[in-house]
XYZ file of C-alpha atoms in Angstrom:
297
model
C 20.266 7.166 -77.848
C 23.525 8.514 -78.375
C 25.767 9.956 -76.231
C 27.502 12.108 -77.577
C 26.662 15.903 -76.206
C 28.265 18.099 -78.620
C 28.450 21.109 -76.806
C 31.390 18.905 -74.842
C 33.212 18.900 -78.146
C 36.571 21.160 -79.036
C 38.598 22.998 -77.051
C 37.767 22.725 -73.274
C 39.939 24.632 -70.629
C 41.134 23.034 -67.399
C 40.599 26.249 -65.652
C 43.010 27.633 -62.583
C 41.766 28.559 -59.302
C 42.993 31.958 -58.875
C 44.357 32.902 -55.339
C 45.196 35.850 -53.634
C 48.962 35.866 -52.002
C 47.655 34.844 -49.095
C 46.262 31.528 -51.108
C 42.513 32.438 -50.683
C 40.136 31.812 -53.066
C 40.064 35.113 -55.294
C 36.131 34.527 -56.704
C 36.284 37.990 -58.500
C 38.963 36.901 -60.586
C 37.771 33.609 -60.905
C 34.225 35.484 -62.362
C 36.192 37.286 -64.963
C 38.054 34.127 -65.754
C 34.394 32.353 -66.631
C 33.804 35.603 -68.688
C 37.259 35.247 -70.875
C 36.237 31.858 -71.910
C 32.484 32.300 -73.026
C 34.457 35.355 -74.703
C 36.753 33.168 -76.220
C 34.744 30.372 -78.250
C 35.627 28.235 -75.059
C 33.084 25.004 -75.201
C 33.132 24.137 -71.437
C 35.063 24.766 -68.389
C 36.879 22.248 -65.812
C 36.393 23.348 -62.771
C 38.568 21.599 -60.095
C 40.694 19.617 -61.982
C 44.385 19.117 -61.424
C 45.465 22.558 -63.014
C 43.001 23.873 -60.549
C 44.697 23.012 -57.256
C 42.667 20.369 -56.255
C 44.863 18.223 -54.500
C 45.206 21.413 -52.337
C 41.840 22.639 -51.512
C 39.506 21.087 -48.343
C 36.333 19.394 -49.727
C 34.397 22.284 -48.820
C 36.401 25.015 -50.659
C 36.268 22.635 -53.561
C 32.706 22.216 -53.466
C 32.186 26.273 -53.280
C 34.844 26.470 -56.659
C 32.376 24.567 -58.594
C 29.546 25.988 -56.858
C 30.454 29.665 -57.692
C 32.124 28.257 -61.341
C 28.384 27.355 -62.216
C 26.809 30.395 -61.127
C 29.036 32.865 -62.879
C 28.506 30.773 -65.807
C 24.637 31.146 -65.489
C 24.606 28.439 -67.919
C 26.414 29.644 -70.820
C 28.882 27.666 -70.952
C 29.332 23.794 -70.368
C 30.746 22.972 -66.287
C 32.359 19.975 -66.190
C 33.539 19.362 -62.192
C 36.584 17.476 -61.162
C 35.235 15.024 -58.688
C 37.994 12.116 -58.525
C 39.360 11.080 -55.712
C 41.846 7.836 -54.359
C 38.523 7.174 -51.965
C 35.588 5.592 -53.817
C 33.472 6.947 -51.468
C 35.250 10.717 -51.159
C 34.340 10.300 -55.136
C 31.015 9.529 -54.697
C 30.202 12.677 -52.107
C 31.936 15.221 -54.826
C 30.374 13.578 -57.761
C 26.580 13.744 -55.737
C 27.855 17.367 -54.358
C 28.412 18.005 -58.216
C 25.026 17.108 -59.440
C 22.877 18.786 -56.429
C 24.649 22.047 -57.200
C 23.784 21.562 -61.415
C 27.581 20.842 -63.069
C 26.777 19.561 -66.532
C 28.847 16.430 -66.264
C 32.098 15.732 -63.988
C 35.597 14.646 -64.855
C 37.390 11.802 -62.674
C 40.781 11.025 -62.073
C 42.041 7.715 -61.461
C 42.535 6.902 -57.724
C 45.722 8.124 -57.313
C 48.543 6.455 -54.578
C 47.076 3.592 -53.865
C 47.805 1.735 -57.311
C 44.892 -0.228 -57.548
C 44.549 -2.380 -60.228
C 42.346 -2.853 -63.586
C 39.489 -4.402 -61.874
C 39.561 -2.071 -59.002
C 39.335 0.687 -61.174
C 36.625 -1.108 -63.166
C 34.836 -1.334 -59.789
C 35.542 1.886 -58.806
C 34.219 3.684 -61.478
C 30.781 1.245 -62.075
C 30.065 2.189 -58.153
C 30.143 6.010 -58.791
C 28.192 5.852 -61.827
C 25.683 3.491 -60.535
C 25.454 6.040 -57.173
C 25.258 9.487 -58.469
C 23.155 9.771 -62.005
C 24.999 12.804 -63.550
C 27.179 11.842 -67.196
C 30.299 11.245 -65.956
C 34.243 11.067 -67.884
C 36.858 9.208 -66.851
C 40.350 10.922 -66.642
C 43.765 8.621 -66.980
C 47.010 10.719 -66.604
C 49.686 8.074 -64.787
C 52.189 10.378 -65.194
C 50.475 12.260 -61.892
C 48.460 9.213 -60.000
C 51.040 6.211 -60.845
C 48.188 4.075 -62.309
C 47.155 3.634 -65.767
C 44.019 3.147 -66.598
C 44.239 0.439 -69.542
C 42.052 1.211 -72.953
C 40.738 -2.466 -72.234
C 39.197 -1.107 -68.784
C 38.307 2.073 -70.346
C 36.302 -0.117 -73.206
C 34.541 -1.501 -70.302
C 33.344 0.960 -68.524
C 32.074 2.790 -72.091
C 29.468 0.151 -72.000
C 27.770 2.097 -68.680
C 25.538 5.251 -69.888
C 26.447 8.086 -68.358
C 29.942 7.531 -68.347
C 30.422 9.363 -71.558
C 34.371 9.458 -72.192
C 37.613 9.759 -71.318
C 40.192 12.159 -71.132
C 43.790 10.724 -72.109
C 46.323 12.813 -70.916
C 49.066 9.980 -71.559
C 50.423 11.740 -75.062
C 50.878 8.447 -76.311
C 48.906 8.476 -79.892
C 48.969 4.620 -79.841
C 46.497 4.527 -76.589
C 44.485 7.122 -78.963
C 44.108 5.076 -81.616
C 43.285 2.019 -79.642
C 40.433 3.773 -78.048
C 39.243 5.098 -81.280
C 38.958 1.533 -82.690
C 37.631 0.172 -79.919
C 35.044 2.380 -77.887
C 31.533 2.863 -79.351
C 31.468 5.902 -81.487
C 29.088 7.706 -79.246
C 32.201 7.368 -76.541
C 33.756 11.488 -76.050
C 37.808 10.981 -76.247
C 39.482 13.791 -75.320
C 43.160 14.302 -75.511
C 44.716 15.493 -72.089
C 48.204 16.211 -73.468
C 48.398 19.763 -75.420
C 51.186 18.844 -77.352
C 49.797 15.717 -79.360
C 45.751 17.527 -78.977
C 45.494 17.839 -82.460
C 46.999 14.737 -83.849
C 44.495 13.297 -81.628
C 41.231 14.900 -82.632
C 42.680 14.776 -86.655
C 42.884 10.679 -85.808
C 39.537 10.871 -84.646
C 39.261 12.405 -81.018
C 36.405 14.866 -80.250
C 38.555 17.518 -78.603
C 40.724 18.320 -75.833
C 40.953 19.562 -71.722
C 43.769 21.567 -71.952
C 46.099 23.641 -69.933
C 47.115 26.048 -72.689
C 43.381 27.051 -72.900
C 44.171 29.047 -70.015
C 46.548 31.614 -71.667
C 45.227 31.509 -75.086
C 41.766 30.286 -75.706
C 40.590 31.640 -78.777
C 43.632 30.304 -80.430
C 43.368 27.155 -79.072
C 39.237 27.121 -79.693
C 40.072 27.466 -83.407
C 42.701 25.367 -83.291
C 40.403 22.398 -82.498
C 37.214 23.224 -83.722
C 39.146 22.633 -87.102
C 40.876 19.959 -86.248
C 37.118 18.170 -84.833
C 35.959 19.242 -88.958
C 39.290 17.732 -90.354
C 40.945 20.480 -91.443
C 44.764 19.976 -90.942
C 46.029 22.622 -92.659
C 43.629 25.137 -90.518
C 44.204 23.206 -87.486
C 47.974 23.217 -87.734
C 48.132 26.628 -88.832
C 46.302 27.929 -85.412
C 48.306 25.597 -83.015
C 51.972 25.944 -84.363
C 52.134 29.444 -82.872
C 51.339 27.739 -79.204
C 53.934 25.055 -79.489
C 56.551 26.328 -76.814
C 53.549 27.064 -75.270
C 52.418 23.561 -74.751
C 56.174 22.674 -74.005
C 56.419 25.434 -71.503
C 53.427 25.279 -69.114
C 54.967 21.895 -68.119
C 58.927 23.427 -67.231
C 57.728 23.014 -63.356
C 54.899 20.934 -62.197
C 51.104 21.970 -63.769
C 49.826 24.287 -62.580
C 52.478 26.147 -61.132
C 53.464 27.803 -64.830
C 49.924 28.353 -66.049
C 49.064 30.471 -62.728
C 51.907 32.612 -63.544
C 51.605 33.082 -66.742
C 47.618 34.219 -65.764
C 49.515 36.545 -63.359
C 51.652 37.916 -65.862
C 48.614 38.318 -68.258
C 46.998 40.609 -65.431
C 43.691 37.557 -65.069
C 44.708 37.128 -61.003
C 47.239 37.723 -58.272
C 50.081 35.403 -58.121
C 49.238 33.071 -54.978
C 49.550 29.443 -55.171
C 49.264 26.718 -52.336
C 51.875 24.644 -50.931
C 53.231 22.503 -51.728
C 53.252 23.966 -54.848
C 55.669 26.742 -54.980
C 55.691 30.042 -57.475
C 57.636 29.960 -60.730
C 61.218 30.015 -60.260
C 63.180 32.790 -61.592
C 64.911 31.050 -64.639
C 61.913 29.667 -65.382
C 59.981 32.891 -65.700
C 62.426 34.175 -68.569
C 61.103 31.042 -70.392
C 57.623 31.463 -70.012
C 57.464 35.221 -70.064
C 59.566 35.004 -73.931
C 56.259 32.851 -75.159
C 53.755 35.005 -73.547
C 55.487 38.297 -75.339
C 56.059 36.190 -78.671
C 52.209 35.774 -78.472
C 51.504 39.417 -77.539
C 49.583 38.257 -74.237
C 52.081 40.252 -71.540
């Protein structure tokens, strides 16, 4: 049977937690978040990954983000939950946490600090999927956890079932390509890195997690859905628009631009966690120029 679900195809958002100033959880805003994206031609939402802070929520806050993600989505829209964690066993609770409370898949990160290497990640990754039966995508970005998992590991581990793909967030189109050639074709690849998304699903990807999804979904949504039906031209010509965009999310750490640039939009209040810090003020003059060239603020 293949694996290959293609309602987790296109443009997929890794969705912000928004927060009051206090840092709580703001769930109404986080509702009307799930409702811009089914707006939007969104194809599924990330709930709990990196962009959504959650290095810097308990395991029971996180648990109650995905838990009230999937509710106000009432299944119309694909939840995919960020369940990675450095502990195999943390992993394993979110990932079982995930299924019980009906995500449609979840997204993990390699095991960040502790550097393991390729065969500990091999073995980390066969343990979770042989524990918690729910289709499962593995998540390299060694920019942020200081290991990289290797296309030969990630070739590997496509041989288990239900772990259905990866998401490459390393912007290097050679690791693409590699992974292309080399992973069964029913094997999701999704490009982590906004800037090089559409080379990516032109080469042969199957669409993208991105950040930029955030502030401008629809664009984004057409941007890829062309680029999945090779259409350059049409791809191209809806993603050129977004390219300081892609550039500029990333001027401080992710997600510290993308939450104010949903601030400025008017989707939530401005709170962030620490360690993560609000925009800084030269900063803002960047991002806020893109979000008025795009007629978003």
């Amino acid at each position: 049977m293949m694996r290959i679900n293609h309602s987790l195809t296109g443009s997929m958002v890794a969705l912000i937690t928004p927060m009051f100033d206090n840092g709580s959880v703001d769930f109404a805003s986080l509702e009307a978040l799930v409702e811009f994206h089914i707006e939007s031609g969104t194809k599924a939402i990330i709930s709990m990954g990196t962009t959504g802070e959650s290095a810097t929520l308990n395991q029971k806050e996180h648990i109650e983000v995905m838990r009230k993600t999937i509710g106000f989505s009432n299944k119309r829209i694909a939840i995919i939950a960020g369940t990675g964690a450095n502990s195999t066993s943390e992993a394993i609770e979110l990932t079982q946490a995930a299924k019980e409370i009906g995500a449609d898949a979840c997204l993990l990160v390699t095991p960040y600090y502790n550097k393991p290497t390729q065969e500990g990640l091999f073995q980390h990754y066969k343990l979770i999927a042989e524990t918690v039966d729910i289709d499962q995508i593995l998540y390299n970005v060694p920019g942020r956890t200081a290991v990289d998992l290797l296309p030969e590991t990630i070739v590997r581990l496509s041989s288990i079932s239900n772990i259905i793909g990866v998401k490459d967030a390393t912007g290097d189109l050679t690791v693409a390509k590699t992974l292309i050639d080399n992973c069964p074709e029913d094997f999701l690849l999704y490009s982590g890195d906004d800037a090089t998304a559409i080379e990516f699903i032109l080469m042969g990807g199957h669409g993208g997690i991105s950040v930029t999804a955030n502030v401008a979904p629809k664009a984004l949504s057409q941007a890829y859905e062309a680029a999945y039906n090779d259409d350059k031209t049409g791809a191209q010509g809806y993603d050129k628009p977004l390219a300081n965009l892609h550039k500029n999310l990333f001027i401080e750490s992710n997600p510290i631009p993308v939450k104010w640039a949903m601030h400025k939009m008017g989707k939530c209040e401005s709170g962030i966690r620490l360690p993560l810090t609000k925009l800084s003020q030269q900063a803002r003059v960047v991002l806020e120029r893109d979000l008025s060239n795009l007629g978003v603020m």
